GROMACS .gro file of C-alpha atoms in nm:
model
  432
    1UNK     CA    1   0.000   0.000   0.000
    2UNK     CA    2   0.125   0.341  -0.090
    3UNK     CA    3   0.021   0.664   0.110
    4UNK     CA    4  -0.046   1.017  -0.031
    5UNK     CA    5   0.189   1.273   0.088
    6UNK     CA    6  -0.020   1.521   0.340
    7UNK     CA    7   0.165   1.784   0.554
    8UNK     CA    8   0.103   1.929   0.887
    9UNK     CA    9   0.181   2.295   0.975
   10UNK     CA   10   0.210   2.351   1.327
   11UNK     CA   11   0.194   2.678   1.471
   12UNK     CA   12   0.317   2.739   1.886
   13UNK     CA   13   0.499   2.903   2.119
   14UNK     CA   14   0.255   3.173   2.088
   15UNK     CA   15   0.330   3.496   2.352
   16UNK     CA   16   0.208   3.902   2.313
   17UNK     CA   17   0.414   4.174   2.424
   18UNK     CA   18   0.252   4.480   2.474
   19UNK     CA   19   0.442   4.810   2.507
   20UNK     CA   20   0.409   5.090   2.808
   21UNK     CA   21   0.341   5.420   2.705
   22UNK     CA   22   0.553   5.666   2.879
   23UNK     CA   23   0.446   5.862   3.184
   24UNK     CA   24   0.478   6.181   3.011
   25UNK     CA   25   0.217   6.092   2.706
   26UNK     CA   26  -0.067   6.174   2.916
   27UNK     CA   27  -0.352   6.013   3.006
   28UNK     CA   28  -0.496   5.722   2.768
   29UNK     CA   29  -0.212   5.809   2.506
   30UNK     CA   30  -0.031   5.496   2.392
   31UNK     CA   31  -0.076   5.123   2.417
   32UNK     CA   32  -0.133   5.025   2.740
   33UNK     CA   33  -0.068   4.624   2.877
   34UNK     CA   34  -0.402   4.419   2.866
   35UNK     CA   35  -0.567   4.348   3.168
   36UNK     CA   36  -0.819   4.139   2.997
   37UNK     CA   37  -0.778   3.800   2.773
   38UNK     CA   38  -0.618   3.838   2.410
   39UNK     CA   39  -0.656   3.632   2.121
   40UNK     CA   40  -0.556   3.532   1.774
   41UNK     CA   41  -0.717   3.470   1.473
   42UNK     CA   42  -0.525   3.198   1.230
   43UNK     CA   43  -0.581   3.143   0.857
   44UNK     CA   44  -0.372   2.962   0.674
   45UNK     CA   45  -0.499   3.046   0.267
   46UNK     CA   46  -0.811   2.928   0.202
   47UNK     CA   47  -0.825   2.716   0.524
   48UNK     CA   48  -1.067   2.752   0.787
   49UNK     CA   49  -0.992   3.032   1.049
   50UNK     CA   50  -0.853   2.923   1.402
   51UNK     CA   51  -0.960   3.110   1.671
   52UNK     CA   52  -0.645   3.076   2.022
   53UNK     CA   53  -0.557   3.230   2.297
   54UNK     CA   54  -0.264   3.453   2.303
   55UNK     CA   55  -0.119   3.477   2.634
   56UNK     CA   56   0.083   3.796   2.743
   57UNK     CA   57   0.456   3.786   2.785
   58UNK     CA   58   0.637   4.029   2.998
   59UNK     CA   59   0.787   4.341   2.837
   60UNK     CA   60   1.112   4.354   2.960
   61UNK     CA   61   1.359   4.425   2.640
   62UNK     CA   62   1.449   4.038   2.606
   63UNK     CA   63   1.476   4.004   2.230
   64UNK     CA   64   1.457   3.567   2.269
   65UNK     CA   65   1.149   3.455   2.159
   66UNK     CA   66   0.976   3.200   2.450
   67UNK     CA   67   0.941   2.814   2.406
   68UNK     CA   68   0.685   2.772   2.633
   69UNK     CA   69   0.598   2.429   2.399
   70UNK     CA   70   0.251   2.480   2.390
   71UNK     CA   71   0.091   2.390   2.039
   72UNK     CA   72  -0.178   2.660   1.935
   73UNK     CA   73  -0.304   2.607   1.555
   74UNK     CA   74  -0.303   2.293   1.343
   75UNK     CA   75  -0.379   2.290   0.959
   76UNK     CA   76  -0.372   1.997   0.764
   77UNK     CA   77  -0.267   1.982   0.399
   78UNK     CA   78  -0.323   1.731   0.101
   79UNK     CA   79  -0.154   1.711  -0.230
   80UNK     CA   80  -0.408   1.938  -0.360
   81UNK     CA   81  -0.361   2.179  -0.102
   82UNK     CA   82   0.013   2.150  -0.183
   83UNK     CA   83  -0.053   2.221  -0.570
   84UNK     CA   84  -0.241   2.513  -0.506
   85UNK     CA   85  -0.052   2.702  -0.283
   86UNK     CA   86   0.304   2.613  -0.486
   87UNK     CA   87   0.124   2.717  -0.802
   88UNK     CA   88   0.175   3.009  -1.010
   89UNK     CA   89  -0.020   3.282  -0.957
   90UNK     CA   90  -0.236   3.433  -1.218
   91UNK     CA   91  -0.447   3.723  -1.383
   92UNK     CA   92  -0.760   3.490  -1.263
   93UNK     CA   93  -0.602   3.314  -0.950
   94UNK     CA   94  -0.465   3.420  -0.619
   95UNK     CA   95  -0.262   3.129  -0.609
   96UNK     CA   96   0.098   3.116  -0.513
   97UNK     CA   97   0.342   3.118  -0.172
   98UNK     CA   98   0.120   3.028   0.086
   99UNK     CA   99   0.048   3.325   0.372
  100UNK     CA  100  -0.022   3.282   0.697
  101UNK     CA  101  -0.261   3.556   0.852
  102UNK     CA  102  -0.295   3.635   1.193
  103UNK     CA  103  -0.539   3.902   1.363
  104UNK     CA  104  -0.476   3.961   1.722
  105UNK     CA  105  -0.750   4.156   1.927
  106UNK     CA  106  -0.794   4.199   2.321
  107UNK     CA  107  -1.086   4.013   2.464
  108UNK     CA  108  -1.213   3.693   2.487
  109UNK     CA  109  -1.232   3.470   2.150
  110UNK     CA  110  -1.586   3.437   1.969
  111UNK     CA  111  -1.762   3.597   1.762
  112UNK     CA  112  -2.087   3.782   1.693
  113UNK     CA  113  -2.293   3.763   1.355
  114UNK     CA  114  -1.949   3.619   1.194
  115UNK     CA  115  -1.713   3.904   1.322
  116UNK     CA  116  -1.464   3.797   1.572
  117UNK     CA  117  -1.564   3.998   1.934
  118UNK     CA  118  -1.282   4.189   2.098
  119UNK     CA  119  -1.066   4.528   1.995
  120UNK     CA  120  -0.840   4.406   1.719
  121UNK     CA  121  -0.472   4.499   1.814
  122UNK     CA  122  -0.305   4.473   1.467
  123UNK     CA  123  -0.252   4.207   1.221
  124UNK     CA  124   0.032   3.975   1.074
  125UNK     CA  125   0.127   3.838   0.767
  126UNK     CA  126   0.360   3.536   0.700
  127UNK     CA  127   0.526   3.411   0.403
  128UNK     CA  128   0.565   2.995   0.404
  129UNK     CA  129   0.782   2.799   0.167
  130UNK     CA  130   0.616   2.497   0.149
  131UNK     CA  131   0.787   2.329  -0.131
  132UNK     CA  132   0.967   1.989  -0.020
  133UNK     CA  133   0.753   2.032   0.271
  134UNK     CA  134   0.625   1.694   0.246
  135UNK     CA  135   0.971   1.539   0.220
  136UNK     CA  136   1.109   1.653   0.560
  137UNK     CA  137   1.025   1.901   0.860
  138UNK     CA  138   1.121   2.261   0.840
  139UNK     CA  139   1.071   2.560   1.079
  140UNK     CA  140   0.946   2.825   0.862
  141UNK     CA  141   0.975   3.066   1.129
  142UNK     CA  142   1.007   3.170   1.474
  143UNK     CA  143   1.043   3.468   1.695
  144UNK     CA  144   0.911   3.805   1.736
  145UNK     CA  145   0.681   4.021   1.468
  146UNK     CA  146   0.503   4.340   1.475
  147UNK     CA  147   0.176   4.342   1.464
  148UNK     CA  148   0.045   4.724   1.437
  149UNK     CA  149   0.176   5.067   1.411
  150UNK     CA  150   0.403   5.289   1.572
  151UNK     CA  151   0.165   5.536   1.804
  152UNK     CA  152   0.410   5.856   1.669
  153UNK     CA  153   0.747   5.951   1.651
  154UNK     CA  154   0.836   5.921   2.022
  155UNK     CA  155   0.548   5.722   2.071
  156UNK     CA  156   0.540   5.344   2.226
  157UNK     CA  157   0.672   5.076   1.963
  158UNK     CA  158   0.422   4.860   1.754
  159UNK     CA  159   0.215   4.523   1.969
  160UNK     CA  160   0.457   4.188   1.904
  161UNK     CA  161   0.413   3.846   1.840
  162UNK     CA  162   0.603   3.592   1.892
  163UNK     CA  163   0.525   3.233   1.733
  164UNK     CA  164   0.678   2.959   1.580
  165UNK     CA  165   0.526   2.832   1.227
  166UNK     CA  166   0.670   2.471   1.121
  167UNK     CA  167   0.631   2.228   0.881
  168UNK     CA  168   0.598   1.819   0.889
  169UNK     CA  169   0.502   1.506   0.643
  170UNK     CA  170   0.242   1.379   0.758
  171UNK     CA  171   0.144   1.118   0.495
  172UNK     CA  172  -0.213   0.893   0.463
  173UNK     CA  173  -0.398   0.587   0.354
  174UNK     CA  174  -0.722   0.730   0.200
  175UNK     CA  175  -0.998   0.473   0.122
  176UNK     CA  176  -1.295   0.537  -0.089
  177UNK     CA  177  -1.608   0.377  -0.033
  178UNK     CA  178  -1.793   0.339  -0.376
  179UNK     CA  179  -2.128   0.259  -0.239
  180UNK     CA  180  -2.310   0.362   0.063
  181UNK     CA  181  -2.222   0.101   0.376
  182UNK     CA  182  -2.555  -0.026   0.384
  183UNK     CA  183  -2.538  -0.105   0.023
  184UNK     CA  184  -2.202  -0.382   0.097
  185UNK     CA  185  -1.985  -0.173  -0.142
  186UNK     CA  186  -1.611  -0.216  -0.192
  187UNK     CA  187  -1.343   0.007  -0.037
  188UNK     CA  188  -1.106   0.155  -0.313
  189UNK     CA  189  -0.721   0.243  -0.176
  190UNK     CA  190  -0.723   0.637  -0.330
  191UNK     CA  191  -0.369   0.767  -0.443
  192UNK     CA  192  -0.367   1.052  -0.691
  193UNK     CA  193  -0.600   0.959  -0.977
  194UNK     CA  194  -0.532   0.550  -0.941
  195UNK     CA  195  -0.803   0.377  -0.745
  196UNK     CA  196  -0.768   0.034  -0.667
  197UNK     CA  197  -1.031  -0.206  -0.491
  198UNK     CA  198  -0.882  -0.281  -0.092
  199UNK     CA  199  -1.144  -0.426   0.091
  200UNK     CA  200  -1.535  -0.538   0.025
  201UNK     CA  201  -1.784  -0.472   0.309
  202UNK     CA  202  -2.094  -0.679   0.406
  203UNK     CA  203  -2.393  -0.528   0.566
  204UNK     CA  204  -2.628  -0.731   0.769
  205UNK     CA  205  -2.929  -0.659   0.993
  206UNK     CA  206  -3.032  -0.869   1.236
  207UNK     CA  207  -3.432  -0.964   1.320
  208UNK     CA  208  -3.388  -1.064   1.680
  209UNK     CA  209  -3.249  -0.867   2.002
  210UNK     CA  210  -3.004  -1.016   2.126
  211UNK     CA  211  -2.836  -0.788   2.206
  212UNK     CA  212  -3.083  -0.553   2.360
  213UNK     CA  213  -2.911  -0.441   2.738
  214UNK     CA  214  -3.038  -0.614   3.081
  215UNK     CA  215  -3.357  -0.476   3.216
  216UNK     CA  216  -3.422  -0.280   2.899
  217UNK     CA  217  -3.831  -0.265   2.804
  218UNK     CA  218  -3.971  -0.406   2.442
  219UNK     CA  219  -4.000  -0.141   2.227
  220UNK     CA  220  -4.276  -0.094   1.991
  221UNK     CA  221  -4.247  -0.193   1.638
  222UNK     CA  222  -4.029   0.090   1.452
  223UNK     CA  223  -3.896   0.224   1.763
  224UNK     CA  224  -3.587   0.078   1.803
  225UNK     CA  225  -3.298   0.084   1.551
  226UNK     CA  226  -3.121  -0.239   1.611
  227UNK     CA  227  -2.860  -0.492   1.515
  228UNK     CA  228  -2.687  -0.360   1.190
  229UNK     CA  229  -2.364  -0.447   1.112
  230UNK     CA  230  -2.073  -0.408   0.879
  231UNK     CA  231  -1.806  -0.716   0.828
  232UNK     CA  232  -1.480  -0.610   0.619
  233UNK     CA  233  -1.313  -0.859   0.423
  234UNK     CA  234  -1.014  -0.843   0.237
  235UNK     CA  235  -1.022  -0.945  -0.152
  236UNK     CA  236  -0.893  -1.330  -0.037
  237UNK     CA  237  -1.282  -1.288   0.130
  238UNK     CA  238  -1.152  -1.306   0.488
  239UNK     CA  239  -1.295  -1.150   0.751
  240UNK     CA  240  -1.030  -0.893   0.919
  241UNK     CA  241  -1.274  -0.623   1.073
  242UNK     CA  242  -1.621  -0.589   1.209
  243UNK     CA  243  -1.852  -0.303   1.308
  244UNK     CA  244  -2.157  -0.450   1.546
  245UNK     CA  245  -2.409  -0.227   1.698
  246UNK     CA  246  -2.453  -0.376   2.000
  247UNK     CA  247  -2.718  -0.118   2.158
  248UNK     CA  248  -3.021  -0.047   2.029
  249UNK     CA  249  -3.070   0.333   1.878
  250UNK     CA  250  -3.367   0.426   2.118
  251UNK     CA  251  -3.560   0.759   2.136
  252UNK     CA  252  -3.580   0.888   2.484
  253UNK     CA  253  -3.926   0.883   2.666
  254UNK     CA  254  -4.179   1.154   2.518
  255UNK     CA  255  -3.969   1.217   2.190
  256UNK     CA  256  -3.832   1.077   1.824
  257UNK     CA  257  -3.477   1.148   1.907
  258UNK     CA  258  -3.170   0.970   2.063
  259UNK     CA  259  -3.020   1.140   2.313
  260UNK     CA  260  -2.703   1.227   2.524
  261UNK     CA  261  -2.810   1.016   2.801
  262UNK     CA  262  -2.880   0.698   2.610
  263UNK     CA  263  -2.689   0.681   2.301
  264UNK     CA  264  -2.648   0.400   2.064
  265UNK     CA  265  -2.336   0.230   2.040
  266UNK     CA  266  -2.118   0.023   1.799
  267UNK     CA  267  -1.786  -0.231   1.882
  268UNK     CA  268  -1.533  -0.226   1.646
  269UNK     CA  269  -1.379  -0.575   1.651
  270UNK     CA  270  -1.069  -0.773   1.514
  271UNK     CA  271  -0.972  -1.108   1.438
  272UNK     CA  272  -0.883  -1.260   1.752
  273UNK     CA  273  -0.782  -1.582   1.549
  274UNK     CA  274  -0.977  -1.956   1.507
  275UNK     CA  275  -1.353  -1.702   1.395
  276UNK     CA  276  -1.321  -1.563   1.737
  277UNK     CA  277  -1.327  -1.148   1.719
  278UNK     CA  278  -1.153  -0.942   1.982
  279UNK     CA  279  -1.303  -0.577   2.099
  280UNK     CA  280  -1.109  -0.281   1.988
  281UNK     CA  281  -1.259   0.033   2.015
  282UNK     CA  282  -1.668   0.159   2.115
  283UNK     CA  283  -1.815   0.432   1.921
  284UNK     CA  284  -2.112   0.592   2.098
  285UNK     CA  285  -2.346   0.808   1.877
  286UNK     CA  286  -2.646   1.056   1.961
  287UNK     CA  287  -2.851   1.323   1.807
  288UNK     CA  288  -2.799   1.646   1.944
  289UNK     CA  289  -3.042   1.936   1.905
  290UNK     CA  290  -2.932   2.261   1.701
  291UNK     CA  291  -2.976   2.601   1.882
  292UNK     CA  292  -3.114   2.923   1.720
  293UNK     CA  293  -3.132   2.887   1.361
  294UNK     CA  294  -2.901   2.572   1.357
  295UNK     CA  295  -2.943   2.234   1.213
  296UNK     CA  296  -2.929   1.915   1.438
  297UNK     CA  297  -2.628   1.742   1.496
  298UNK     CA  298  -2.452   1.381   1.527
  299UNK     CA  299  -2.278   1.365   1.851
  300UNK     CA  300  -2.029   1.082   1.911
  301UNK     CA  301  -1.812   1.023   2.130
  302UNK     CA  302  -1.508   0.739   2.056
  303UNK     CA  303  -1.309   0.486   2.320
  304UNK     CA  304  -1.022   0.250   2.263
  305UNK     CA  305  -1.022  -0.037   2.408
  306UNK     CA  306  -0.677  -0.128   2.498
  307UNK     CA  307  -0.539  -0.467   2.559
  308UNK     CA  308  -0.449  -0.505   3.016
  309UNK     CA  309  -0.625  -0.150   3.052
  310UNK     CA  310  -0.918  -0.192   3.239
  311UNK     CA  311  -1.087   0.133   3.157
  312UNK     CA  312  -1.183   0.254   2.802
  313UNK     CA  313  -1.011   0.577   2.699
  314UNK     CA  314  -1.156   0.867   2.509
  315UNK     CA  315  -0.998   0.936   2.173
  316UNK     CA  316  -1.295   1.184   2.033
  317UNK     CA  317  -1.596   1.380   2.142
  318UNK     CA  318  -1.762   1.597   1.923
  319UNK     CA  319  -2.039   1.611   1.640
  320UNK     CA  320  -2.110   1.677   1.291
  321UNK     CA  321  -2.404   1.850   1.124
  322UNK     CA  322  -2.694   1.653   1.086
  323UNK     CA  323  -2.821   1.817   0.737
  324UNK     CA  324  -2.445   1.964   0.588
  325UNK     CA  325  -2.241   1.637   0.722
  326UNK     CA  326  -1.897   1.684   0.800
  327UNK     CA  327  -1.581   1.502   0.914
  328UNK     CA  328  -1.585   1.216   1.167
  329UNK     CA  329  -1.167   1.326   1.326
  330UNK     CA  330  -0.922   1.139   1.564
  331UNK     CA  331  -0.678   1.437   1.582
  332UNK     CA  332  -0.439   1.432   1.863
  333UNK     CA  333  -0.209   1.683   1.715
  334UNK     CA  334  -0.282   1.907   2.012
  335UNK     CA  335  -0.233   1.680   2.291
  336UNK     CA  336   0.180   1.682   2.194
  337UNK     CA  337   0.312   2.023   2.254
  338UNK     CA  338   0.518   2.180   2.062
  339UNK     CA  339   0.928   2.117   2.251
  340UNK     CA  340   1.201   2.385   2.286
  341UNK     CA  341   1.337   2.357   2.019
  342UNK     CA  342   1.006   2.410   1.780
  343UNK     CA  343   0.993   2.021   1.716
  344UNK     CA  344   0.679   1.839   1.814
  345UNK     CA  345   0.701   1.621   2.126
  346UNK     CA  346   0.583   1.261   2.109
  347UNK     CA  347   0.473   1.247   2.466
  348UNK     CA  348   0.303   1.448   2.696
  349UNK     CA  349   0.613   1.661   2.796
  350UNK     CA  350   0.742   1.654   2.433
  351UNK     CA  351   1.050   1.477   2.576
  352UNK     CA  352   0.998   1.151   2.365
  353UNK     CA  353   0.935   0.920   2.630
  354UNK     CA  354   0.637   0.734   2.535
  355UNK     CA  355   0.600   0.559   2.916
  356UNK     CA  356   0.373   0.811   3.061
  357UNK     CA  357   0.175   0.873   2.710
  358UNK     CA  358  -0.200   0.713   2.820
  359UNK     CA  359  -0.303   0.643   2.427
  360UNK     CA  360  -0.110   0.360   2.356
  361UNK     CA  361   0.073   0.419   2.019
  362UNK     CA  362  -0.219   0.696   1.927
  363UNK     CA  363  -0.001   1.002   1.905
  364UNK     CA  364  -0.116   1.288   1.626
  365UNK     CA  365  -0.322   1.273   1.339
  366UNK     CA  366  -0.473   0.879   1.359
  367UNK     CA  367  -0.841   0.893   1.111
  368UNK     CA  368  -1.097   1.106   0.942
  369UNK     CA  369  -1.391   0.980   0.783
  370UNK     CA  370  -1.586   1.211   0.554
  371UNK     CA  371  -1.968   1.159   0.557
  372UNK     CA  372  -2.284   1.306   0.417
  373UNK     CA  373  -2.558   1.462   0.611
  374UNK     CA  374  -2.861   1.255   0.698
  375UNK     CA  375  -3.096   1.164   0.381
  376UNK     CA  376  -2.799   1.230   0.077
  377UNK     CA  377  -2.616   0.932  -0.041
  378UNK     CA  378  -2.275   0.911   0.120
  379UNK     CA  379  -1.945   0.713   0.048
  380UNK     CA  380  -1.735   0.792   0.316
  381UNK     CA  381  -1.371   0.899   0.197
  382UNK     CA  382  -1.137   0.777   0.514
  383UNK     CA  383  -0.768   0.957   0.599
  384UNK     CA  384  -0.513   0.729   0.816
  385UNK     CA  385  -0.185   0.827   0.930
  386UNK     CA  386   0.070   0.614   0.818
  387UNK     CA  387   0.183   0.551   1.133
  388UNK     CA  388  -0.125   0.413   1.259
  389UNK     CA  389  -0.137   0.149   1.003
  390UNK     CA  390   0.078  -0.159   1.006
  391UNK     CA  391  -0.117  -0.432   0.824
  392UNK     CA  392  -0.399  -0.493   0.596
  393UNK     CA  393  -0.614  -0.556   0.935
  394UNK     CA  394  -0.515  -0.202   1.098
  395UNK     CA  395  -0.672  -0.022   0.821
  396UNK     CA  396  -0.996  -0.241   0.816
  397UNK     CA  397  -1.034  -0.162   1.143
  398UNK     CA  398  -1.062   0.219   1.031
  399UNK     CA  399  -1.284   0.114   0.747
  400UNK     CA  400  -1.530  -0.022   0.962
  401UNK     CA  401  -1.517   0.242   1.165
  402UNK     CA  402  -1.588   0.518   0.932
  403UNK     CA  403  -1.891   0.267   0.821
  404UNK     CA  404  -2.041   0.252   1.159
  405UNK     CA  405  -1.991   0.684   1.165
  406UNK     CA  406  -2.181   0.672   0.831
  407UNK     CA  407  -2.522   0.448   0.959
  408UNK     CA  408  -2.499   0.609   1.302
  409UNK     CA  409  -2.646   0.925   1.083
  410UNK     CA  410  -2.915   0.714   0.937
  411UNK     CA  411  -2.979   0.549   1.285
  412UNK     CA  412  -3.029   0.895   1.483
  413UNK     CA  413  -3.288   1.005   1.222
  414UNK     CA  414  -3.588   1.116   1.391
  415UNK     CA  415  -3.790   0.864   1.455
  416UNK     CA  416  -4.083   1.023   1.262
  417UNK     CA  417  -3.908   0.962   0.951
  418UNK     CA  418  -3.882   0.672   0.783
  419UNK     CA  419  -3.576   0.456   0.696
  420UNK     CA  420  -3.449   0.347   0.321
  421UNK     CA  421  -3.566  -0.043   0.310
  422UNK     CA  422  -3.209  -0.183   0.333
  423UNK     CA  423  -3.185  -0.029   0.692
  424UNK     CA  424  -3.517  -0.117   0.792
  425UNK     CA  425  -3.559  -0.458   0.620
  426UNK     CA  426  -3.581  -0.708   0.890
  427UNK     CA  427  -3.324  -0.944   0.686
  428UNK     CA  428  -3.180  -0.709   0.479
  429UNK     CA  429  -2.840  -0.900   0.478
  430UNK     CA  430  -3.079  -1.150   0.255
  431UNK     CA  431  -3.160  -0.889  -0.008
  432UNK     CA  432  -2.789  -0.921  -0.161
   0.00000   0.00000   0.00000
């Protein structure tokens, strides 16, 4: 299997310095230390914005930028991504060296009708070379920039910045479902234009349940979403990854909607060896309700299982949109802090020692699975760090996965609405 070349940019080490004004400049004349909570604003091209905080440094004439490790902005590039930003620029296209902009206002981060809150303090621009970016690590900068004017000859010196911008391969398997899950499609191994088939995927439905919990009341007809599942084989036919829901998708008393408090849930299981399947990871789903003018959502939350531990532990926790659809992540880029030296740490304390790390070899960017809001046909495009696969099995395991993300949208529907009749076909593993 060959991955396709993705690179990180990591941006840390983020501190404001904020100049006195003199004594003699009156009263409010100058720039004047914050007393309340600054922030920054991070775009990286066309990339979504990132909104941090940006904490204050003292302003005491050191010129040495701090390392205080701490990782503030992620952004994730693909090959695409590459090509556009290393293009040439044109009458028609903004294309070219990629900038990253930063915005730094006092007050605390949000924003209000789609403009950020807070006093904006001045603004940034940074040039990044990104070509051979995805062939080995670069900083692309770090220390101190100005970001606003000079309040008048005599006056206080511009608002600083210090940060450090750098640069990483981070290369993926991406897999391509060409069917919808519940449809037993084939997974397709994605580099550049060549797609080749990986893996085939069976969906079945159970008619009994089984696997309903202990004390748990009957549900009436059409009111429970139960039993689906998604085996993976490879192309020899073998089994090497399941996804089994093994609680029902209820709606909670009085409504059509699963909620927070009683979720449906999924194992994702592995050949154990003689049939036998092993647990490796729970996926919990839900549907959350949108606020003011917003759509639903699907909350999940995700657990490994890990071999001796006798507690599950939380990889993800978040949602997607309900009607838009979104990006199912396992991102723990931002639990390894940037080190001292501008390098990203692989444990905790970004001093490499992996004993005290409490995700097992999870360190970075591990999956995404893209998926389609509720009602559109979705194939789910999956991203896997390279590191976190180290057989045909370890990506299966993502691939059923992703599937299970994928019907969790269909099986927190409201229960008012009617389900396509391959989810709701008693033996709908018979219909193919």
């Amino acid at each position: 299997m060959d991955p396709c070349p993705f690179v990180r940019v990591l941006v840390g080490n983020l501190a404001l310095r904020m100049p006195v004004a003199p004594p003699a400049a009156g009263a409010g004349a100058g720039v004047h230390p914050s007393t309340s909570p600054c922030h920054c604003k991070i775009r990286l091209g066309k990339m979504p914005a990132q909104l941090v905080p940006a904490p204050l440094a003292p302003s005491d004439g050191c010129e040495q930028a701090p390392a205080s490790g701490a990782l503030a902005a992620a952004f994730h590039l693909s090959k695409a991504d590459l090509e556009w930003f290393n293009g040439k620029p044109s009458f028609f296209s903004s294309r070219g060296e990629a900038t990253l902009k930063v915005a730094v206002y006092a007050g605390r981060k949000g924003s209000t009708c789609g403009v950020s809150s807070g006093r904006l303090l001045g603004k940034a621009t940074i040039p990044l070379d990104l070509k051979g970016a995805e062939a080995k690590p670069a900083v692309l900068h770090s220390g101190w920039i100005s970001i606003g004017k000079r309040a008048g000859k005599g006056g206080p010196a511009a608002a600083e910045l210090s940060l450090t911008v750098r640069a990483e391969p981070d290369p993926r398997f991406v897999f391509e479902f060409d069917g919808e899950p519940e449809c037993s499609p084939q997974v397709l191994q994605v580099r550049g234009s060549m797609k080749q088939p990986m893996f085939t995927c069976k969906f079945g439905c159970r008619s009994n349940s089984d696997l309903r919990r202990p004390g748990m009341q009957p549900e009436a007809p059409g009111k429970e979403r139960k039993g689906w599942s998604v085996t993976v084989h490879d192309l020899s036919g073998s089994p090497v990854a399941m996804a089994s829901m093994v609680t029902p998708f209820v709606p909670s008393p009085g409504t059509d909607r699963v909620s927070r408090s009683n979720p449906g849930a999924w194992l994702i299981l592995r050949p154990a060896g003689d049939g036998a399947w092993e647990p490796w990871a729970r996926l919990e789903c839900w549907r959350e309700r949108g606020g003011a003018g917003a759509s639903d959502s699907l909350g999940y939350r995700f657990d490994l299982l890990l071999p001796g531990v006798d507690h599950a532990v939380p990889l993800a926790d978040s949602s997607i949109s309900s009607s838009k659809g979104g990006k199912f992540a396992i991102d723990l880029t931002a639990a390894q802090p940037l080190s001292r030296g501008g390098t990203p740490g692989c444990s905790p304390r970004g001093s490499g020692d992996f004993s005290n790390w409490p995700l097992g070899n999870y360190r970075g960017f591990v999956m995404s699975a893209a998926v389609q809001g509720e009602g559109k046909c979705s194939k789910p495009a999956v991203e896997v760090g390279v590191a976190h696969i180290g057989c045909a099995e370890d990506a299966a395991a993502f691939v059923a996965l992703a599937a299970a993300v994928d019907l969790s949208m269909d099986a927190c529907r409201l229960f008012s609405h009617r389900l396509r009749k391959e989810l709701s076909h008693p033996q709908a593993d018979l219909l193919r």
